[in-house]
Amino acid sequence: MANSPHQDPNSNARINKRFWFLVLSRGGIGLGGLLLVGLIGGAWRLWVFVQKELAPLAEQNLTTSLNRPVQLGKVKGFSLTGVSFGSSAIPATPTDPDRVAIGGVDVGFDILQLLTKHTLKLDVTLVNPDLYIEQDQQGRWITTNIAPPTKSGAIKTDLDKIRFSNAKLVLAPYREGGRRQGTGGEG
């Protein structure tokens, strides 16, 4: 079929360009909408995890690692560099009178190291801790055995630093006859 003298030879190319522009722009809007919905859903899921699941999960892991109960407070704050928990405690047990009451726990970490090396180095600060530690008959002050990790996961967690801010410490030395010295006082 021959081109008529009044038909522009580039008109077919312009129609094709317009068609692809419409398809791609509408497809881009649809894809952008799906991406936006995905980002909003992901942010909502992260918020739910941090607010409702993070503290119980960390509490369970600490209880397992320390072989004694740990009561971790609710999440008070979260960012890409750390998380803050409210009032927490490590209560005394029937076999170990040592105990800790903590006003808050701040945990810092390096998100870049987590993404590149799959290692989460934790920098933990115990805020306003009140510690009570008794010496046992063998002369040991702390008898808690930290359990080794039970399984190797995708992320290695490492307690890099632990700090105390505004701490109170009571040390009760063991004395023959079963009575403790220094109980009730602060040291």
Short mmCIF file of C-alpha atoms in Angstrom, two decimals:
data_model
loop_
_atom_site.label_atom_id
_atom_site.label_comp_id
_atom_site.label_asym_id
_atom_site.label_seq_id
_atom_site.Cartn_x
_atom_site.Cartn_y
_atom_site.Cartn_z
CA MET A 1 0.00 0.00 0.00
CA ALA A 2 1.45 3.29 -1.07
CA ASN A 3 1.56 6.35 1.12
CA SER A 4 -0.87 9.03 0.10
CA PRO A 5 0.67 12.41 -0.59
CA HIS A 6 -1.20 13.87 2.43
CA GLN A 7 -0.05 11.21 4.94
CA ASP A 8 3.05 11.93 7.02
CA PRO A 9 5.48 9.00 6.88
CA ASN A 10 6.39 9.56 10.57
CA SER A 11 2.77 9.46 11.80
CA ASN A 12 2.91 5.68 12.40
CA ALA A 13 6.05 6.15 14.47
CA ARG A 14 4.35 8.94 16.47
CA ILE A 15 1.28 6.75 17.10
CA ASN A 16 3.54 3.89 18.27
CA LYS A 17 5.46 6.23 20.58
CA ARG A 18 2.20 7.60 22.03
CA PHE A 19 0.89 4.06 22.55
CA TRP A 20 4.01 2.92 24.39
CA PHE A 21 4.10 6.13 26.42
CA LEU A 22 0.53 5.50 27.60
CA VAL A 23 1.21 1.83 28.35
CA LEU A 24 4.43 2.52 30.24
CA SER A 25 3.12 5.53 32.15
CA ARG A 26 -0.02 3.72 33.26
CA GLY A 27 2.01 0.60 34.05
CA GLY A 28 4.49 2.76 35.96
CA ILE A 29 1.67 4.29 37.98
CA GLY A 30 0.34 0.82 38.75
CA LEU A 31 3.79 -0.48 39.66
CA GLY A 32 4.47 2.61 41.78
CA GLY A 33 1.13 2.09 43.54
CA LEU A 34 2.00 -1.53 44.29
CA LEU A 35 5.43 -0.48 45.54
CA LEU A 36 3.86 2.16 47.80
CA VAL A 37 1.37 -0.35 49.22
CA GLY A 38 4.25 -2.80 49.80
CA LEU A 39 6.32 -0.16 51.62
CA ILE A 40 3.38 0.85 53.80
CA GLY A 41 2.64 -2.82 54.59
CA GLY A 42 6.29 -3.50 55.40
CA ALA A 43 6.53 -0.45 57.67
CA TRP A 44 3.33 -1.46 59.45
CA ARG A 45 4.64 -5.03 59.97
CA LEU A 46 7.94 -3.68 61.32
CA TRP A 47 6.05 -1.43 63.74
CA VAL A 48 3.91 -4.35 64.95
CA PHE A 49 7.01 -6.53 65.39
CA VAL A 50 8.88 -3.86 67.37
CA GLN A 51 5.90 -2.90 69.55
CA LYS A 52 4.41 -6.34 70.26
CA GLU A 53 6.94 -9.10 69.51
CA LEU A 54 10.46 -7.74 70.06
CA ALA A 55 10.42 -7.48 73.87
CA PRO A 56 8.97 -11.00 74.46
CA LEU A 57 11.42 -12.48 71.93
CA ALA A 58 14.42 -10.73 73.51
CA GLU A 59 13.15 -11.68 76.99
CA GLN A 60 12.91 -15.35 76.00
CA ASN A 61 16.40 -15.33 74.44
CA LEU A 62 17.93 -13.66 77.52
CA THR A 63 16.16 -16.08 79.86
CA THR A 64 17.57 -19.00 77.87
CA SER A 65 21.08 -17.52 77.66
CA LEU A 66 21.30 -16.61 81.36
CA ASN A 67 19.52 -19.75 82.63
CA ARG A 68 17.35 -17.58 84.87
CA PRO A 69 14.22 -15.47 84.41
CA VAL A 70 14.52 -12.04 82.80
CA GLN A 71 11.66 -9.55 82.75
CA LEU A 72 12.25 -7.07 79.94
CA GLY A 73 10.14 -3.90 79.80
CA LYS A 74 8.06 -2.72 76.87
CA VAL A 75 9.68 -1.02 73.90
CA LYS A 76 9.87 2.72 74.55
CA GLY A 77 11.74 3.74 71.41
CA PHE A 78 13.14 2.30 68.20
CA SER A 79 15.43 3.61 65.47
CA LEU A 80 17.83 2.23 62.88
CA THR A 81 20.64 2.46 65.46
CA GLY A 82 18.99 1.07 68.58
CA VAL A 83 16.04 0.22 70.75
CA SER A 84 15.04 1.34 74.25
CA PHE A 85 13.13 -0.81 76.73
CA GLY A 86 11.30 0.34 79.86
CA SER A 87 11.71 -0.91 83.43
CA SER A 88 13.21 -4.39 83.51
CA ALA A 89 14.39 -6.90 86.09
CA ILE A 90 16.34 -10.07 86.75
CA PRO A 91 14.62 -11.39 89.88
CA ALA A 92 16.14 -13.62 92.55
CA THR A 93 15.59 -17.37 92.19
CA PRO A 94 15.24 -20.05 94.88
CA THR A 95 18.88 -21.02 94.29
CA ASP A 96 20.39 -17.57 93.64
CA PRO A 97 19.49 -14.48 95.70
CA ASP A 98 21.23 -12.11 93.26
CA ARG A 99 18.80 -9.68 91.65
CA VAL A 100 18.72 -6.58 89.47
CA ALA A 101 16.03 -3.92 89.06
CA ILE A 102 16.61 -1.71 86.03
CA GLY A 103 14.99 1.63 85.22
CA GLY A 104 15.53 1.15 81.49
CA VAL A 105 17.66 -0.65 78.93
CA ASP A 106 19.16 1.07 75.90
CA VAL A 107 20.55 -1.21 73.19
CA GLY A 108 22.60 0.26 70.37
CA PHE A 109 23.77 -1.49 67.22
CA ASP A 110 25.35 -0.76 63.84
CA ILE A 111 22.83 -1.44 61.08
CA LEU A 112 25.54 -1.21 58.38
CA GLN A 113 27.55 -4.00 60.00
CA LEU A 114 24.39 -6.07 60.27
CA LEU A 115 23.69 -5.66 56.56
CA THR A 116 27.28 -6.27 55.39
CA LYS A 117 28.62 -8.88 57.84
CA HIS A 118 25.37 -10.35 59.27
CA THR A 119 26.71 -9.58 62.75
CA LEU A 120 24.74 -7.64 65.31
CA LYS A 121 27.19 -6.17 67.86
CA LEU A 122 25.15 -4.94 70.79
CA ASP A 123 26.11 -2.00 72.96
CA VAL A 124 23.86 -2.32 76.05
CA THR A 125 23.40 0.39 78.67
CA LEU A 126 21.50 -0.40 81.87
CA VAL A 127 19.91 2.84 83.09
CA ASN A 128 19.50 3.27 86.88
CA PRO A 129 20.18 -0.37 87.77
CA ASP A 130 19.87 -1.46 91.39
CA LEU A 131 22.00 -4.59 91.85
CA TYR A 132 22.11 -6.92 94.86
CA ILE A 133 24.79 -9.63 94.76
CA GLU A 134 25.56 -12.18 97.49
CA GLN A 135 28.74 -14.19 97.73
CA ASP A 136 28.24 -17.96 97.98
CA GLN A 137 30.03 -20.48 100.25
CA GLN A 138 32.71 -21.10 97.62
CA GLY A 139 33.55 -17.39 97.50
CA ARG A 140 31.95 -16.77 94.10
CA TRP A 141 30.07 -13.54 93.54
CA ILE A 142 28.21 -14.38 90.37
CA THR A 143 27.30 -17.98 89.58
CA THR A 144 25.19 -17.46 86.48
CA ASN A 145 26.36 -19.63 83.60
CA ILE A 146 25.75 -18.10 80.21
CA ALA A 147 24.55 -20.77 77.81
CA PRO A 148 26.25 -20.99 74.41
CA PRO A 149 24.08 -20.27 71.37
CA THR A 150 21.92 -23.29 70.56
CA LYS A 151 21.63 -22.78 66.83
CA SER A 152 23.47 -20.87 64.18
CA GLY A 153 21.13 -18.42 62.51
CA ALA A 154 21.50 -16.03 59.62
CA ILE A 155 22.47 -13.26 62.02
CA LYS A 156 25.20 -13.61 64.66
CA THR A 157 24.49 -11.64 67.82
CA ASP A 158 27.44 -10.49 69.90
CA LEU A 159 27.28 -8.56 73.18
CA ASP A 160 30.05 -6.05 72.48
CA LYS A 161 29.69 -3.72 75.49
CA ILE A 162 27.60 -3.50 78.63
CA ARG A 163 27.47 -0.24 80.51
CA PHE A 164 25.84 0.95 83.71
CA SER A 165 24.43 4.44 84.09
CA ASN A 166 23.74 5.73 87.64
CA ALA A 167 24.03 2.28 89.24
CA LYS A 168 23.50 1.23 92.85
CA LEU A 169 25.30 -1.89 93.99
CA VAL A 170 24.94 -3.87 97.20
CA LEU A 171 27.55 -6.60 97.79
CA ALA A 172 26.83 -9.06 100.60
CA PRO A 173 29.95 -11.11 101.43
CA TYR A 174 29.58 -14.62 102.79
CA ARG A 175 30.56 -15.16 106.40
CA GLU A 176 31.03 -18.43 108.27
CA GLY A 177 27.94 -19.43 110.20
CA GLY A 178 25.69 -18.74 107.23
CA ARG A 179 25.11 -15.09 108.01
CA ARG A 180 25.89 -12.39 105.52
CA GLN A 181 27.86 -9.27 106.22
CA GLY A 182 26.80 -5.99 104.76
CA THR A 183 23.18 -6.91 104.03
CA GLY A 184 20.90 -3.95 103.95
CA GLY A 185 23.65 -1.43 103.21
CA GLU A 186 24.80 0.01 99.94
CA GLY A 187 28.35 -0.48 98.77
#
